Short mmCIF file of C-alpha atoms in Angstrom, two decimals:
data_model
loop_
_atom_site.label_atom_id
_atom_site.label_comp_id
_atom_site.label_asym_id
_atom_site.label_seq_id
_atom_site.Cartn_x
_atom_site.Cartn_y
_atom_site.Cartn_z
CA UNK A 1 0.00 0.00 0.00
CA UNK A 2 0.74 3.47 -0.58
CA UNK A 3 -0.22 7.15 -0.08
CA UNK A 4 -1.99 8.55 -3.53
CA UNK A 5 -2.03 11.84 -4.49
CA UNK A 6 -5.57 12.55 -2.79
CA UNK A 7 -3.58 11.52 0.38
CA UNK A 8 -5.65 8.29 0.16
CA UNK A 9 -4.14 4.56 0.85
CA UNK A 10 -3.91 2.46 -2.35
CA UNK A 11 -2.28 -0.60 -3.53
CA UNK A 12 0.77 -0.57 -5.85
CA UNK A 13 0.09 -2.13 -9.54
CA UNK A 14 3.21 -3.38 -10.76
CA UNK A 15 4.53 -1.64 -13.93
CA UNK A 16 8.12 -1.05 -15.70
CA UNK A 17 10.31 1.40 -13.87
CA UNK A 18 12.66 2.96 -16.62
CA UNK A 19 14.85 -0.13 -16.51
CA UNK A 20 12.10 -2.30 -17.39
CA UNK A 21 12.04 -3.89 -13.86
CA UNK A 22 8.60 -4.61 -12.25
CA UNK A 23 7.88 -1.54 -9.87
CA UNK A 24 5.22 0.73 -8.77
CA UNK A 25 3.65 3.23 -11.25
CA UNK A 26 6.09 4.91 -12.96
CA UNK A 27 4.79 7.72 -14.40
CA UNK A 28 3.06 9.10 -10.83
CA UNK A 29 6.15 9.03 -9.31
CA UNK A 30 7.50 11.14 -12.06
CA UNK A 31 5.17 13.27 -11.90
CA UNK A 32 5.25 13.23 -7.65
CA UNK A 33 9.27 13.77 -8.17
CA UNK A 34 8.51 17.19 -10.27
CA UNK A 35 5.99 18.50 -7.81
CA UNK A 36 8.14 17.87 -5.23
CA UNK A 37 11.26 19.53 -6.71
CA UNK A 38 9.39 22.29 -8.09
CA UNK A 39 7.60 22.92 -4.93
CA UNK A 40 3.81 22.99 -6.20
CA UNK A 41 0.96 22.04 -4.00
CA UNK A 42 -0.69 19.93 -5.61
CA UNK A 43 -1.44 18.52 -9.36
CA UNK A 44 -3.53 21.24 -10.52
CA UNK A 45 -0.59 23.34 -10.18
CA UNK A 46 1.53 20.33 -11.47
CA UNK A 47 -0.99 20.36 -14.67
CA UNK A 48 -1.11 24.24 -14.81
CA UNK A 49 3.05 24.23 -15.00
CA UNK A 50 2.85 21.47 -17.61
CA UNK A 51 0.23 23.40 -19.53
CA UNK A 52 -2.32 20.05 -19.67
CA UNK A 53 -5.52 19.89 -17.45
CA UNK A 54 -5.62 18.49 -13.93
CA UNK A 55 -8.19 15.55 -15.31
CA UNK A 56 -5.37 14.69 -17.67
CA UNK A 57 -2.83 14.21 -14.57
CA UNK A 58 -5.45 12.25 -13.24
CA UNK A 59 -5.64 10.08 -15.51
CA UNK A 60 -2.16 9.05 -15.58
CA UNK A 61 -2.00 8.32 -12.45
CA UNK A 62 -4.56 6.20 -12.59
CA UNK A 63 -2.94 4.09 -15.31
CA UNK A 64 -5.61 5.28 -18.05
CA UNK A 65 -3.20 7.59 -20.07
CA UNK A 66 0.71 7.64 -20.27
CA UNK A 67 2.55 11.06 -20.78
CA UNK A 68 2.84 12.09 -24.53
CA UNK A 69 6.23 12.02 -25.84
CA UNK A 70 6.65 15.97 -25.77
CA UNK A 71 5.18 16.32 -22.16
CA UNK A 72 7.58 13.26 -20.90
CA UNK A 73 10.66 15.03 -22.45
CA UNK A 74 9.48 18.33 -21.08
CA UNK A 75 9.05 16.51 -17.29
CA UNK A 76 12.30 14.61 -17.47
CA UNK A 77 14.25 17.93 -18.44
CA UNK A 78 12.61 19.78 -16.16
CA UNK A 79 13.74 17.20 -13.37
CA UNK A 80 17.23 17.13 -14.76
CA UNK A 81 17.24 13.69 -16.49
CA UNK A 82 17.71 14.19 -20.58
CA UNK A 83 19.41 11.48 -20.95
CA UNK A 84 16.34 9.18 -20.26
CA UNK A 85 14.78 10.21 -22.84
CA UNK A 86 15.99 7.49 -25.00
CA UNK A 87 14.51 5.20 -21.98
CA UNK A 88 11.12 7.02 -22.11
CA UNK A 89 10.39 6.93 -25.61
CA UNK A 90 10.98 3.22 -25.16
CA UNK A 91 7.91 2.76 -22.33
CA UNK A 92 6.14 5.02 -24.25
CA UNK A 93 6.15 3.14 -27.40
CA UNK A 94 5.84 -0.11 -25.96
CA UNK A 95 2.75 1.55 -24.12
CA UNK A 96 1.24 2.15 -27.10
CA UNK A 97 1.45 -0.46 -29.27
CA UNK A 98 0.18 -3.00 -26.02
CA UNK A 99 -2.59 -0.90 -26.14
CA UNK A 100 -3.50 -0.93 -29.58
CA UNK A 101 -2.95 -4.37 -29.81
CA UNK A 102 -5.49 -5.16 -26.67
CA UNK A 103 -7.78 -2.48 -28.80
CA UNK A 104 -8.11 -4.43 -32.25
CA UNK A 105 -7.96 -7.51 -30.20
CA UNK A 106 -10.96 -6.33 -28.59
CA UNK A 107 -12.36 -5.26 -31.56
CA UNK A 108 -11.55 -8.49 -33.37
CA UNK A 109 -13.89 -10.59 -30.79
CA UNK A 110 -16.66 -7.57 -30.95
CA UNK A 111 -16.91 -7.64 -34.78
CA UNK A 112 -16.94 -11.94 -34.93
CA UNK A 113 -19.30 -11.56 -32.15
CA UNK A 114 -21.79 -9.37 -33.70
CA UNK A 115 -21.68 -11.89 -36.75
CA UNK A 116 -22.79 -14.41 -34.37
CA UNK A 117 -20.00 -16.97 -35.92
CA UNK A 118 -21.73 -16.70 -39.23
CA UNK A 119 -20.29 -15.37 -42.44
CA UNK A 120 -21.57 -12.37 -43.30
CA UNK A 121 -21.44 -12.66 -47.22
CA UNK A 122 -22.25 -16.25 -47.78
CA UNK A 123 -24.28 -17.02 -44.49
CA UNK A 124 -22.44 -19.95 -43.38
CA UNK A 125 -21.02 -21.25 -40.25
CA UNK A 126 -17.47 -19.58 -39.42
CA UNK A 127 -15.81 -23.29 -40.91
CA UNK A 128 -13.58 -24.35 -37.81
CA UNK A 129 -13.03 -22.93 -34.28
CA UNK A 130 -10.20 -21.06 -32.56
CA UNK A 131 -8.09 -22.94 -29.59
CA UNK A 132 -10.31 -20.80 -27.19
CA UNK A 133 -13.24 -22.31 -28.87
CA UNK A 134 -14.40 -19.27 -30.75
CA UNK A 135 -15.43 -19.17 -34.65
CA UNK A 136 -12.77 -18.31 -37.15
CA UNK A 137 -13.86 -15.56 -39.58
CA UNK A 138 -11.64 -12.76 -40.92
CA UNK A 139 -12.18 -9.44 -40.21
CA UNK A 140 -12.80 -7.42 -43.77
CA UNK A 141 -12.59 -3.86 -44.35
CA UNK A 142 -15.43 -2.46 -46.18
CA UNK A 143 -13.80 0.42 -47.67
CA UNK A 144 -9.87 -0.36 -47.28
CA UNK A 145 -7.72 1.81 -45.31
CA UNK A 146 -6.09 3.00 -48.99
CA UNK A 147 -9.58 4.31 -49.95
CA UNK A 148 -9.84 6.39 -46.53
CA UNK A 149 -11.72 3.60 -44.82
CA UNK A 150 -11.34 2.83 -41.02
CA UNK A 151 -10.63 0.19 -38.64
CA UNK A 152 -13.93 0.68 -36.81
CA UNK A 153 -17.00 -1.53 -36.54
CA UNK A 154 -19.23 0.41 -38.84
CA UNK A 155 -16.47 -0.40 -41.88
CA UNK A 156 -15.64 -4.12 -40.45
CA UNK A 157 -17.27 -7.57 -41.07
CA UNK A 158 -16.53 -10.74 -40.19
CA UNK A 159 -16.29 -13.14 -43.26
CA UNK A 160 -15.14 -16.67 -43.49
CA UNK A 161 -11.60 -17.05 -45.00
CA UNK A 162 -12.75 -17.93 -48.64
CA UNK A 163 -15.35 -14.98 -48.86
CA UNK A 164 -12.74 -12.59 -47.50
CA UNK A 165 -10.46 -13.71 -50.28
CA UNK A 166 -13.09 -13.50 -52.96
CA UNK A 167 -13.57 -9.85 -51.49
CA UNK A 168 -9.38 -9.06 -51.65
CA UNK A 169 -9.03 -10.43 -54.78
CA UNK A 170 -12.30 -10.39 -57.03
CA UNK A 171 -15.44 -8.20 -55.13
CA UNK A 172 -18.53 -8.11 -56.91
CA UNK A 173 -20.82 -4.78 -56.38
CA UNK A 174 -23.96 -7.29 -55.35
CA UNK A 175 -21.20 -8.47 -52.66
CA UNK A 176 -20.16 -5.09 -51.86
CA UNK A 177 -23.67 -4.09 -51.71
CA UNK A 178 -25.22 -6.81 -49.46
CA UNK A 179 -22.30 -6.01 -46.82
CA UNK A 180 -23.12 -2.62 -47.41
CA UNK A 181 -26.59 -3.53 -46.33
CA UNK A 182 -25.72 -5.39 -43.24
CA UNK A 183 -24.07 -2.36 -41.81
CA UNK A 184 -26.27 -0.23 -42.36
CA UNK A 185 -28.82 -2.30 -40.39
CA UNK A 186 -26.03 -2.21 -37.33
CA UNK A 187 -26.12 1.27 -37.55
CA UNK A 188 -30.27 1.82 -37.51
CA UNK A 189 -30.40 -0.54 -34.10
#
């Protein structure tokens, strides 16, 4: 356990201290250092100083958010550290790319889910199962990235590995429409 900023008791989640050792959260304690050494009272002055808002602090600390690159640099200069920056781009990287990762994941499962395990061009059952158990289908983008599409679920179905390679390679406008269609009826419930 440990004192938070509110001066309330909470227990430590593990993260990567800047030598990629498991320790407490890092980026509070950065943050906790600055105040300290810069004598402010509390984070709203810590977030006015920084020039972000006092919910954004908050939500660092609460593991939600990690420092941008610029504000990072800006918080290990001001602390006398430059030479980590090399180390924080690192966390902050590796930050981000867990997190998108655990984001399409997540959007993966939603988009197969909404399917219901059945192709959504030919209408069959998703033709084998995942180890976990779960129907294989692809995950197809209506209007690829290249055309300006995006990877969200009102441009994503889930097709079964043949129809999602008749879609890459050959489409068909009655194909293209009927997904069409079948997105748009997502979108009216």
């Amino acid at each position: 356990m440990r004192e938070n900023y509110n001066g309330n008791m909470e227990e430590n989640a593990p993260t990567k201290d800047l030598k990629g050792i498991q320790t407490q959260p890092v980026w509070g304690d950065i943050l906790d250092e600055l105040r300290i050494k810069e004598s402010l009272v509390n984070d709203t002055s810590l977030a006015r100083s920084l020039g972000v808002t006092r919910g954004y602090i908050s939500l660092i600390r609460m593991g939600k958010k990690d420092l941008s690159l610029r504000l990072a640099e800006e918080v290990f200069r001001r602390l006398g550290r430059g030479r980590d920056v090399d180390v924080i781009k690192e966390l902050i990287v590796e930050a981000r790319i867990k997190s998108r990762y655990q984001n399409l994941a997540w959007l993966r499962r939603y988009i197969i889910d909404r399917a219901n395990g059945i192709c959504q061009l030919c209408s069959n059952q998703a033709p084998f199962a995942e180890p976990d158990g779960r129907p294989y289908l692809e995950i197809h983008q209506l209007q690829p990235a290249s055309q300006g599409g995006v990877y969200r679920p009102e441009n994503l179905v889930a097709l079964c590995p043949n129809c999602n390679r008749k879609m890459g390679i050959n489409p068909t406008q009655k194909d293209a429409e009927r997904l069409k269609t079948i997105l748009e009826g997502y979108e009216n419930k």
